[in-house]
Structure formats: C-alpha cells, structure tokens
Coordinates of N, CA, C and O in Angstrom, one line a residue:
X1 N -2.6 -4.6 -38.3 CA -1.6 -4.5 -37.4 C -1.8 -5.5 -36.3 O -2.9 -5.7 -35.8
X2 N -0.7 -6.2 -35.9 CA -0.8 -7.2 -34.9 C -0.8 -6.5 -33.5 O -0.3 -5.4 -33.3
X3 N -1.4 -7.2 -32.5 CA -1.6 -6.6 -31.2 C -0.2 -6.2 -30.6 O -0.1 -5.1 -30.0
X4 N 0.8 -7.0 -30.7 CA 2.1 -6.6 -30.1 C 2.7 -5.4 -30.8 O 3.3 -4.5 -30.0
X5 N 2.5 -5.2 -32.1 CA 2.9 -4.0 -32.7 C 2.2 -2.7 -32.2 O 2.7 -1.7 -32.0
X6 N 0.8 -2.9 -32.0 CA 0.0 -1.8 -31.5 C 0.4 -1.4 -30.1 O 0.5 -0.2 -29.8
X7 N 0.7 -2.5 -29.3 CA 1.1 -2.2 -27.9 C 2.5 -1.5 -27.9 O 2.7 -0.5 -27.1
X8 N 3.4 -1.9 -28.8 CA 4.7 -1.3 -28.8 C 4.6 0.2 -29.2 O 5.2 1.0 -28.5
X9 N 3.7 0.5 -30.2 CA 3.6 1.9 -30.6 C 2.9 2.7 -29.4 O 3.3 3.8 -29.2
X10 N 2.0 2.1 -28.8 CA 1.3 2.8 -27.6 C 2.3 3.1 -26.5 O 2.4 4.2 -26.0
X11 N 3.1 2.1 -26.2 CA 4.1 2.2 -25.1 C 5.2 3.3 -25.5 O 5.5 4.2 -24.7
X12 N 5.6 3.3 -26.7 CA 6.6 4.4 -27.2 C 5.9 5.8 -27.1 O 6.6 6.7 -26.7
X13 N 4.7 5.9 -27.6 CA 4.0 7.2 -27.7 C 3.7 7.7 -26.3 O 4.0 8.9 -25.9
X14 N 3.2 6.8 -25.4 CA 2.9 7.2 -24.0 C 4.2 7.6 -23.3 O 4.2 8.5 -22.5
X15 N 5.3 6.9 -23.6 CA 6.6 7.3 -23.0 C 7.0 8.6 -23.4 O 7.5 9.4 -22.6
X16 N 6.9 9.0 -24.6 CA 7.3 10.3 -25.1 C 6.4 11.4 -24.5 O 6.9 12.5 -24.2
X17 N 5.1 11.1 -24.4 CA 4.2 12.1 -23.8 C 4.4 12.3 -22.4 O 4.2 13.4 -21.8
X18 N 4.9 11.3 -21.7 CA 5.2 11.3 -20.3 C 6.0 12.5 -19.9 O 5.8 13.2 -18.9
X19 N 7.1 12.7 -20.6 CA 8.0 13.8 -20.3 C 7.3 15.2 -20.4 O 7.6 16.1 -19.7
X20 N 6.3 15.3 -21.3 CA 5.6 16.5 -21.4 C 4.6 16.7 -20.2 O 4.2 17.8 -19.9
X21 N 4.3 15.6 -19.6 CA 3.4 15.7 -18.4 C 4.2 15.8 -17.1 O 3.6 15.7 -16.0
X22 N 5.5 15.8 -17.1 CA 6.3 16.0 -15.9 C 6.7 14.7 -15.3 O 7.1 14.7 -14.1
X23 N 6.6 13.6 -16.0 CA 7.1 12.3 -15.4 C 8.1 11.8 -16.4 O 8.2 12.2 -17.6
X24 N 8.9 10.8 -15.9 CA 10.0 10.3 -16.8 C 9.4 9.4 -17.9 O 8.4 8.8 -17.8
X25 N 10.2 9.3 -18.9 CA 9.8 8.4 -20.1 C 9.7 7.0 -19.6 O 8.7 6.3 -20.0
X26 N 10.6 6.6 -18.7 CA 10.6 5.2 -18.2 C 9.3 4.9 -17.5 O 8.6 3.9 -17.6
X27 N 8.9 5.9 -16.6 CA 7.7 5.7 -15.8 C 6.5 5.6 -16.7 O 5.6 4.8 -16.5
X28 N 6.4 6.5 -17.7 CA 5.3 6.5 -18.6 C 5.2 5.2 -19.4 O 4.2 4.6 -19.7
X29 N 6.4 4.7 -19.9 CA 6.4 3.4 -20.6 C 5.9 2.3 -19.8 O 5.2 1.4 -20.3
X30 N 6.4 2.2 -18.5 CA 5.9 1.1 -17.7 C 4.4 1.2 -17.4 O 3.7 0.2 -17.5
X31 N 3.9 2.4 -17.2 CA 2.5 2.6 -17.1 C 1.8 2.2 -18.3 O 0.7 1.5 -18.2
X32 N 2.2 2.5 -19.5 CA 1.6 2.1 -20.7 C 1.6 0.6 -20.9 O 0.6 0.0 -21.3
X33 N 2.7 0.0 -20.5 CA 2.8 -1.5 -20.6 C 1.7 -2.1 -19.7 O 1.0 -3.0 -20.1
X34 N 1.7 -1.6 -18.4 CA 0.7 -2.2 -17.5 C -0.7 -1.9 -17.9 O -1.6 -2.7 -17.7
X35 N -1.0 -0.7 -18.4 CA -2.3 -0.3 -18.9 C -2.7 -1.3 -20.0 O -3.9 -1.7 -20.1
X36 N -1.8 -1.6 -20.9 CA -2.2 -2.4 -22.1 C -2.2 -3.9 -21.7 O -2.5 -4.7 -22.6
X37 N -1.8 -4.3 -20.5 CA -1.8 -5.7 -20.1 C -3.0 -5.9 -19.2 O -3.3 -5.2 -18.2
X38 N -3.8 -6.9 -19.6 CA -5.0 -7.3 -18.8 C -4.6 -7.8 -17.5 O -5.3 -7.5 -16.5
X39 N -3.6 -8.7 -17.4 CA -3.2 -9.3 -16.1 C -1.9 -8.5 -15.6 O -1.3 -7.8 -16.3
X40 N -1.6 -8.8 -14.3 CA -0.4 -8.2 -13.7 C 0.8 -8.7 -14.3 O 0.9 -9.9 -14.9
X41 N 1.9 -7.9 -14.2 CA 3.2 -8.3 -14.7 C 4.2 -8.3 -13.6 O 4.1 -7.4 -12.7
X42 N 5.2 -9.2 -13.6 CA 6.2 -9.2 -12.6 C 7.3 -8.2 -13.0 O 7.3 -7.7 -14.2
X43 N 8.2 -7.9 -12.1 CA 9.3 -7.0 -12.4 C 10.1 -7.5 -13.6 O 10.5 -6.8 -14.5
X44 N 10.4 -8.8 -13.6 CA 11.1 -9.4 -14.7 C 10.4 -9.3 -16.0 O 11.1 -9.0 -17.1
X45 N 9.1 -9.5 -16.1 CA 8.4 -9.3 -17.3 C 8.4 -7.8 -17.8 O 8.5 -7.6 -19.0
X46 N 8.3 -6.9 -16.8 CA 8.3 -5.5 -17.2 C 9.7 -5.2 -17.8 O 9.8 -4.5 -18.8
X47 N 10.8 -5.7 -17.1 CA 12.2 -5.4 -17.5 C 12.3 -5.9 -19.0 O 12.9 -5.2 -19.8
X48 N 11.9 -7.1 -19.2 CA 12.0 -7.7 -20.6 C 11.3 -6.9 -21.6 O 11.8 -6.7 -22.7
X49 N 10.1 -6.5 -21.3 CA 9.3 -5.9 -22.4 C 9.6 -4.4 -22.7 O 9.4 -4.0 -23.8
X50 N 10.1 -3.7 -21.6 CA 10.5 -2.3 -21.9 C 12.0 -2.0 -21.9 O 12.4 -0.9 -22.1
X51 N 12.7 -3.1 -21.7 CA 14.2 -3.1 -21.8 C 14.8 -2.0 -20.9 O 15.5 -1.2 -21.3
X52 N 14.4 -2.2 -19.6 CA 14.9 -1.3 -18.5 C 15.6 -2.2 -17.5 O 15.2 -3.3 -17.3
X53 N 16.4 -1.5 -16.7 CA 17.1 -2.3 -15.6 C 16.1 -2.5 -14.4 O 15.1 -1.9 -14.3
X54 N 16.5 -3.5 -13.6 CA 15.7 -3.8 -12.4 C 15.5 -2.6 -11.5 O 14.4 -2.3 -11.1
X55 N 16.6 -1.9 -11.3 CA 16.5 -0.7 -10.4 C 15.5 0.4 -11.0 O 14.7 1.0 -10.3
X56 N 15.6 0.6 -12.3 CA 14.8 1.6 -13.0 C 13.3 1.1 -12.9 O 12.4 1.9 -12.5
X57 N 13.0 -0.1 -13.1 CA 11.7 -0.7 -13.0 C 11.2 -0.6 -11.6 O 10.0 -0.1 -11.4
X58 N 12.0 -1.0 -10.6 CA 11.5 -0.9 -9.2 C 11.2 0.5 -8.8 O 10.2 0.7 -8.1
X59 N 12.1 1.4 -9.1 CA 11.9 2.8 -8.7 C 10.6 3.4 -9.4 O 9.8 4.0 -8.7
X60 N 10.4 3.1 -10.7 CA 9.2 3.7 -11.4 C 7.9 3.0 -11.0 O 6.9 3.6 -10.9
X61 N 8.0 1.7 -10.7 CA 6.8 1.0 -10.3 C 6.3 1.6 -8.9 O 5.2 1.8 -8.6
X62 N 7.3 1.8 -8.0 CA 7.0 2.4 -6.7 C 6.3 3.7 -6.8 O 5.4 4.1 -6.1
X63 N 6.9 4.5 -7.8 CA 6.3 5.8 -8.0 C 4.9 5.7 -8.6 O 4.0 6.5 -8.2
X64 N 4.7 4.8 -9.5 CA 3.3 4.6 -10.0 C 2.3 4.2 -8.9 O 1.2 4.5 -9.0
X65 N 2.8 3.4 -8.0 CA 2.0 3.0 -6.8 C 1.7 4.2 -6.0 O 0.6 4.4 -5.6
X66 N 2.7 5.1 -5.8 CA 2.5 6.3 -5.0 C 1.4 7.2 -5.7 O 0.7 7.9 -5.0
X67 N 1.4 7.2 -7.0 CA 0.5 8.0 -7.8 C -0.9 7.4 -7.8 O -1.9 7.9 -8.4
X68 N -1.0 6.2 -7.3 CA -2.2 5.4 -7.2 C -2.7 5.0 -8.7 O -3.9 4.9 -9.0
X69 N -1.7 4.8 -9.5 CA -2.0 4.3 -10.9 C -1.8 2.8 -11.1 O -2.3 2.2 -12.1
X70 N -1.1 2.2 -10.1 CA -0.7 0.8 -10.2 C -0.9 0.3 -8.8 O -0.6 1.0 -7.8
X71 N -1.3 -1.0 -8.7 CA -1.3 -1.7 -7.4 C -0.5 -3.0 -7.5 O -0.3 -3.5 -8.5
X72 N 0.0 -3.4 -6.3 CA 0.8 -4.6 -6.2 C -0.2 -5.7 -5.8 O -1.0 -5.6 -5.0
X73 N 0.0 -6.9 -6.5 CA -0.7 -8.1 -6.1 C 0.2 -9.2 -5.9 O 1.3 -9.3 -6.5
X74 N -0.2 -10.1 -5.0 CA 0.5 -11.4 -4.9 C -0.4 -12.5 -5.3 O -1.6 -12.4 -5.3
X75 N 0.3 -13.5 -5.8 CA -0.5 -14.7 -6.3 C -0.1 -15.9 -5.4 O 1.1 -16.1 -5.1
X76 N -1.0 -16.6 -4.9 CA -0.8 -17.7 -4.0 C 0.1 -18.7 -4.6 O -0.1 -19.1 -5.8
X77 N 1.2 -19.1 -3.9 CA 2.2 -20.0 -4.5 C 3.3 -19.4 -5.3 O 4.2 -20.1 -5.7
X78 N 3.2 -18.1 -5.5 CA 4.2 -17.4 -6.3 C 5.0 -16.5 -5.3 O 4.5 -15.9 -4.5
X79 N 6.3 -16.5 -5.5 CA 7.2 -15.6 -4.7 C 7.3 -14.2 -5.3 O 7.6 -13.3 -4.6
X80 N 7.0 -14.1 -6.6 CA 7.0 -12.8 -7.2 C 5.8 -11.9 -6.9 O 4.8 -12.4 -6.6
X81 N 6.1 -10.6 -7.0 CA 5.0 -9.7 -6.9 C 4.6 -9.3 -8.3 O 5.4 -9.3 -9.2
X82 N 3.3 -9.0 -8.5 CA 2.8 -8.7 -9.8 C 2.2 -7.3 -9.7 O 1.6 -6.9 -8.6
X83 N 2.3 -6.5 -10.7 CA 1.8 -5.1 -10.7 C 0.7 -5.0 -11.8 O 0.9 -5.4 -12.9
X84 N -0.4 -4.4 -11.3 CA -1.6 -4.2 -12.2 C -1.9 -2.7 -12.3 O -2.0 -2.1 -11.2
X85 N -2.2 -2.3 -13.5 CA -2.6 -0.9 -13.6 C -4.0 -0.7 -13.3 O -4.8 -1.6 -13.5
X86 N -4.4 0.5 -12.8 CA -5.8 0.9 -12.7 C -6.2 1.1 -14.1 O -5.6 1.9 -14.8
X87 N -7.3 0.5 -14.5 CA -7.8 0.6 -15.9 C -8.9 1.6 -16.1 O -9.2 1.9 -17.3
X88 N -9.6 2.1 -15.1 CA -10.6 3.0 -15.2 C -10.1 4.4 -15.5 O -9.3 5.0 -14.7
X89 N -10.4 4.9 -16.7 CA -9.8 6.2 -17.2 C -10.2 7.4 -16.3 O -9.3 8.2 -16.1
X90 N -11.4 7.4 -15.8 CA -11.7 8.5 -14.9 C -10.9 8.5 -13.6 O -10.5 9.5 -13.1
X91 N -10.7 7.3 -13.1 CA -9.9 7.1 -11.8 C -8.4 7.5 -12.1 O -7.8 8.2 -11.3
X92 N -7.9 7.1 -13.3 CA -6.5 7.5 -13.7 C -6.4 9.0 -13.7 O -5.5 9.6 -13.1
X93 N -7.4 9.7 -14.4 CA -7.3 11.1 -14.6 C -7.4 11.8 -13.2 O -6.7 12.8 -12.9
X94 N -8.3 11.3 -12.3 CA -8.5 11.9 -11.0 C -7.2 11.8 -10.2 O -6.8 12.7 -9.5
X95 N -6.6 10.6 -10.2 CA -5.4 10.4 -9.4 C -4.2 11.2 -9.9 O -3.5 11.8 -9.1
X96 N -4.1 11.4 -11.2 CA -3.1 12.2 -11.8 C -3.3 13.7 -11.4 O -2.4 14.4 -11.0
X97 N -4.6 14.2 -11.5 CA -4.9 15.5 -11.1 C -4.6 15.8 -9.6 O -4.0 16.8 -9.3
X98 N -5.0 14.9 -8.8 CA -4.7 15.0 -7.3 C -3.2 15.0 -7.0 O -2.8 15.8 -6.2
X99 N -2.5 14.2 -7.7 CA -1.0 14.1 -7.4 C -0.3 15.4 -7.9 O 0.5 15.9 -7.2
X100 N -0.7 15.8 -9.1 CA -0.1 17.0 -9.6 C -0.5 18.2 -8.8 O 0.4 19.1 -8.6
X101 N -1.7 18.3 -8.3 CA -2.1 19.4 -7.4 C -1.2 19.3 -6.1 O -0.7 20.4 -5.7
X102 N -1.0 18.2 -5.6 CA -0.2 18.0 -4.4 C 1.2 18.4 -4.6 O 1.9 19.1 -3.8
X103 N 1.8 18.0 -5.7 CA 3.2 18.2 -6.0 C 3.5 19.6 -6.6 O 4.6 20.1 -6.5
X104 N 2.5 20.2 -7.3 CA 2.8 21.4 -8.1 C 2.0 22.6 -7.5 O 2.6 23.7 -7.3
X105 N 0.7 22.5 -7.4 CA -0.1 23.7 -7.0 C 0.1 24.1 -5.6 O 0.3 25.2 -5.3
X106 N 0.1 23.1 -4.7 CA 0.1 23.4 -3.3 C 1.5 24.0 -2.9 O 1.4 25.0 -2.1
X107 N 2.6 23.6 -3.3 CA 3.9 24.3 -3.0 C 3.9 25.8 -3.5 O 4.4 26.7 -2.8
X108 N 3.4 25.9 -4.7 CA 3.3 27.3 -5.3 C 2.4 28.2 -4.5 O 2.7 29.3 -4.2
X109 N 1.2 27.6 -4.1 CA 0.3 28.4 -3.3 C 0.9 28.8 -2.0 O 0.8 29.9 -1.5
X110 N 1.6 27.9 -1.3 CA 2.3 28.2 0.0 C 3.3 29.3 -0.2 O 3.4 30.2 0.6
X111 N 4.1 29.2 -1.3 CA 5.2 30.2 -1.5 C 4.5 31.6 -1.8 O 4.9 32.6 -1.2
X112 N 3.5 31.6 -2.6 CA 2.8 32.9 -2.9 C 2.2 33.5 -1.7 O 2.3 34.7 -1.4
X113 N 1.6 32.6 -0.8 CA 1.0 33.1 0.4 C 2.0 33.7 1.3 O 1.8 34.7 2.0
X114 N 3.2 33.0 1.4 CA 4.3 33.5 2.2 C 4.8 34.9 1.8 O 5.0 35.8 2.6
X115 N 4.9 35.0 0.4 CA 5.4 36.3 -0.1 C 4.4 37.4 0.0 O 4.7 38.5 0.3
X116 N 3.1 37.0 -0.1 CA 2.1 38.1 0.0 C 2.0 38.6 1.4 O 1.8 39.7 1.7
X117 N 2.3 37.7 2.4 CA 2.2 38.0 3.8 C 3.5 38.6 4.4 O 3.6 38.8 5.6
X118 N 4.5 38.8 3.5 CA 5.7 39.4 3.9 C 5.8 40.8 3.5 O 5.4 41.2 2.4
X119 N 6.3 41.7 4.4 CA 6.5 43.1 4.1 C 7.7 43.2 3.2 O 8.8 42.8 3.5
X120 N 7.4 43.8 2.0 CA 8.5 43.9 1.0 C 8.9 45.3 0.9 O 8.0 46.2 0.8
X121 N 10.2 45.6 1.0 CA 10.7 46.9 0.9 C 11.4 47.2 -0.4 O 11.9 46.3 -1.0
X122 N 11.4 48.4 -0.9 CA 12.0 48.8 -2.1 C 11.3 49.9 -2.8 O 10.4 50.6 -2.2
X123 N 11.6 50.1 -4.1 CA 11.0 51.1 -4.9 C 9.5 50.9 -4.8 O 9.0 49.8 -5.1
X124 N 8.7 52.0 -4.5 CA 7.3 51.8 -4.3 C 6.6 51.2 -5.6 O 5.7 50.4 -5.4
X125 N 6.9 51.7 -6.7 CA 6.3 51.2 -8.0 C 6.7 49.8 -8.2 O 5.8 49.0 -8.6
X126 N 7.9 49.4 -8.0 CA 8.3 48.0 -8.2 C 7.7 47.1 -7.2 O 7.3 46.0 -7.5
X127 N 7.6 47.5 -6.0 CA 6.9 46.7 -4.9 C 5.5 46.5 -5.3 O 4.9 45.4 -5.2
X128 N 4.8 47.6 -5.7 CA 3.4 47.5 -6.1 C 3.2 46.5 -7.3 O 2.3 45.7 -7.3
X129 N 4.1 46.6 -8.3 CA 4.0 45.7 -9.4 C 4.2 44.3 -9.0 O 3.4 43.4 -9.4
X130 N 5.2 44.0 -8.1 CA 5.5 42.7 -7.6 C 4.3 42.2 -6.8 O 3.9 41.0 -7.0
X131 N 3.7 43.0 -6.0 CA 2.6 42.6 -5.1 C 1.3 42.3 -6.0 O 0.6 41.3 -5.7
X132 N 1.1 43.0 -7.1 CA 0.0 42.8 -8.0 C 0.3 41.4 -8.7 O -0.7 40.6 -8.8
X133 N 1.5 41.2 -9.1 CA 1.8 39.9 -9.7 C 1.6 38.7 -8.8 O 0.9 37.7 -9.2
X134 N 2.0 38.9 -7.6 CA 1.8 37.8 -6.6 C 0.3 37.5 -6.4 O -0.1 36.4 -6.3
X135 N -0.5 38.6 -6.3 CA -1.9 38.5 -6.0 C -2.6 37.8 -7.3 O -3.5 36.9 -7.1
X136 N -2.2 38.2 -8.5 CA -2.7 37.6 -9.7 C -2.4 36.1 -9.8 O -3.2 35.3 -10.1
X137 N -1.1 35.8 -9.5 CA -0.7 34.4 -9.5 C -1.4 33.6 -8.4 O -1.9 32.4 -8.7
X138 N -1.6 34.1 -7.2 CA -2.3 33.4 -6.2 C -3.8 33.2 -6.6 O -4.3 32.1 -6.3
X139 N -4.4 34.2 -7.2 CA -5.8 34.0 -7.7 C -5.8 32.9 -8.7 O -6.7 32.0 -8.7
X140 N -4.9 32.9 -9.6 CA -4.9 31.9 -10.7 C -4.7 30.5 -10.1 O -5.4 29.5 -10.4
X141 N -3.7 30.3 -9.1 CA -3.5 29.0 -8.5 C -4.7 28.6 -7.7 O -5.1 27.4 -7.8
X142 N -5.4 29.5 -7.1 CA -6.7 29.2 -6.4 C -7.7 28.7 -7.4 O -8.4 27.7 -7.1
X143 N -7.8 29.3 -8.5 CA -8.8 28.9 -9.5 C -8.4 27.5 -10.0 O -9.3 26.7 -10.3
X144 N -7.2 27.2 -10.2 CA -6.7 25.9 -10.7 C -7.0 24.8 -9.6 O -7.5 23.7 -10.0
X145 N -6.9 25.2 -8.4 CA -7.2 24.2 -7.3 C -8.7 24.0 -7.3 O -9.1 22.8 -7.1
X146 N -9.5 25.0 -7.5 CA -11.0 24.9 -7.5 C -11.4 24.0 -8.7 O -12.3 23.2 -8.6
X147 N -10.7 24.2 -9.8 CA -11.0 23.4 -11.0 C -10.7 21.9 -10.8 O -11.4 21.0 -11.1
X148 N -9.5 21.7 -10.2 CA -9.1 20.3 -9.8 C -10.1 19.7 -8.9 O -10.5 18.5 -9.1
X149 N -10.6 20.4 -7.9 CA -11.6 19.9 -6.9 C -12.9 19.6 -7.6 O -13.5 18.6 -7.3
X150 N -13.3 20.5 -8.5 CA -14.5 20.3 -9.3 C -14.4 19.0 -10.2 O -15.4 18.2 -10.2
X151 N -13.3 18.9 -10.8 CA -13.1 17.7 -11.7 C -13.1 16.4 -10.8 O -13.7 15.4 -11.2
X152 N -12.6 16.5 -9.6 CA -12.6 15.3 -8.7 C -14.0 15.0 -8.3 O -14.5 13.8 -8.3
X153 N -14.8 16.0 -8.0 CA -16.2 15.8 -7.7 C -17.0 15.2 -8.9 O -17.8 14.3 -8.7
X154 N -16.7 15.7 -10.1 CA -17.4 15.2 -11.2 C -17.0 13.7 -11.5 O -17.9 12.9 -11.8
X155 N -15.7 13.4 -11.3 CA -15.3 12.0 -11.5 C -15.9 11.1 -10.5 O -16.0 9.9 -10.8
X156 N -16.2 11.6 -9.3 CA -16.8 10.7 -8.3 C -18.4 10.6 -8.4 O -19.0 9.9 -7.7
X157 N -18.9 11.3 -9.4 CA -20.4 11.4 -9.6 C -20.7 10.7 -10.9 O -20.5 11.3 -12.0
X158 N -21.3 9.5 -10.9 CA -21.6 8.8 -12.1 C -22.6 9.6 -13.0 O -22.6 9.5 -14.2
X159 N -23.6 10.3 -12.3 CA -24.6 11.0 -13.1 C -23.9 12.1 -13.9 O -24.2 12.3 -15.1
X160 N -22.9 12.8 -13.3 CA -22.2 13.9 -13.9 C -21.4 13.4 -15.1 O -21.3 14.0 -16.1
X161 N -20.7 12.2 -14.9 CA -20.0 11.6 -16.0 C -20.8 11.3 -17.2 O -20.5 11.6 -18.3
X162 N -22.0 10.8 -16.9 CA -23.0 10.4 -18.0 C -23.4 11.7 -18.7 O -23.6 11.8 -19.9
X163 N -23.7 12.8 -17.9 CA -24.2 14.0 -18.4 C -23.1 14.7 -19.3 O -23.4 15.1 -20.4
X164 N -21.9 14.7 -18.9 CA -20.8 15.3 -19.7 C -20.6 14.5 -20.9 O -20.4 15.0 -22.0
X165 N -20.7 13.1 -20.9 CA -20.5 12.3 -22.0 C -21.7 12.6 -23.0 O -21.4 12.7 -24.2
X166 N -22.9 12.8 -22.5 CA -24.0 13.1 -23.4 C -23.9 14.4 -24.1 O -24.2 14.6 -25.3
X167 N -23.4 15.4 -23.3 CA -23.2 16.8 -23.9 C -22.1 16.8 -24.9 O -22.3 17.4 -26.0
X168 N -21.1 16.1 -24.7 CA -20.0 16.1 -25.7 C -20.2 15.1 -26.8 O -19.8 15.1 -27.8

C-alpha cells in the first residue's frame, strides 16, 4: 500500500470514529490529516486534501486549537498560517479527556448538585426514587471525574507511563 492510500484510509476511518466520540466528522478528518502530516499544513492545503470549504476548515481548526490538539505556526517570510498537530499520543489523550470533562461531566455535575440541593415535592415514593437516582448519578459522575484526574496524573508521570506499558 502506498503512503497516500494509507493516509486516505486513516483520515476516512478517523473521521467516521469522530462522530462516535462527540466531534464532527470534518473536525476528526482534519485532525487525522494533521496527525499524519509531519509538517504543518496551511488552510488551503487542508481544504484541498480533505475536500472541505474554507469556512469549514477554519471553524474546525479553531476548535482543534481550543481542544489543544493543534497549534498554529507562522513561517518567516510566509503570509499563511500553518497548523501542526500535537503528535504525542499521551498528550492527545489527556487533552481530549480534560476537554470532555469540561464540556460533559462538569455541566452534568452542576445540574445534579442543583437538583440534589432543591426541595422536591410530590408523591413520597416517587420523590425518594428520584433522589436516589440523582445521588447515584452524582456518585458516578464524581467517580468519572476522579478517574479522569487519575489518568491526567498518570499521563504527567513518565514513571507511571513506563510501568503501565510494562504491565500491559
């Protein structure tokens, strides 16, 4: 298989998986393209290779920068900006976990805490059932936040990375 064919398959597969992870197919395809590129790419190069509009590329590259998966670089003498993916797999995983925690777990935790701290009126059994559900969900979200924090600590510790690699 030629390199270009392998990259194409990777970009298509990563794009399809992206929607399962809660991001758009376009964003995942751009990320895959930048991951598979050793050097930075300009907006025009990204547009050409993934066949997306300038607006779509600009929006998704900005979002990838917000997720800390891509950085913007300038080249002396060039007017264009170039975009480079973070290539360290542990850093990618950590940034994704932190962003998903911020976007998904924290709002749910705030909502659950608000509901738990609100006096709920109604049928006693139904209220008790609902309050038990809220407490169980809050406990689960808390455990997920702790797991995310633990994974972040492990990703920041080279010794732990090596230990986990040796164990697996």
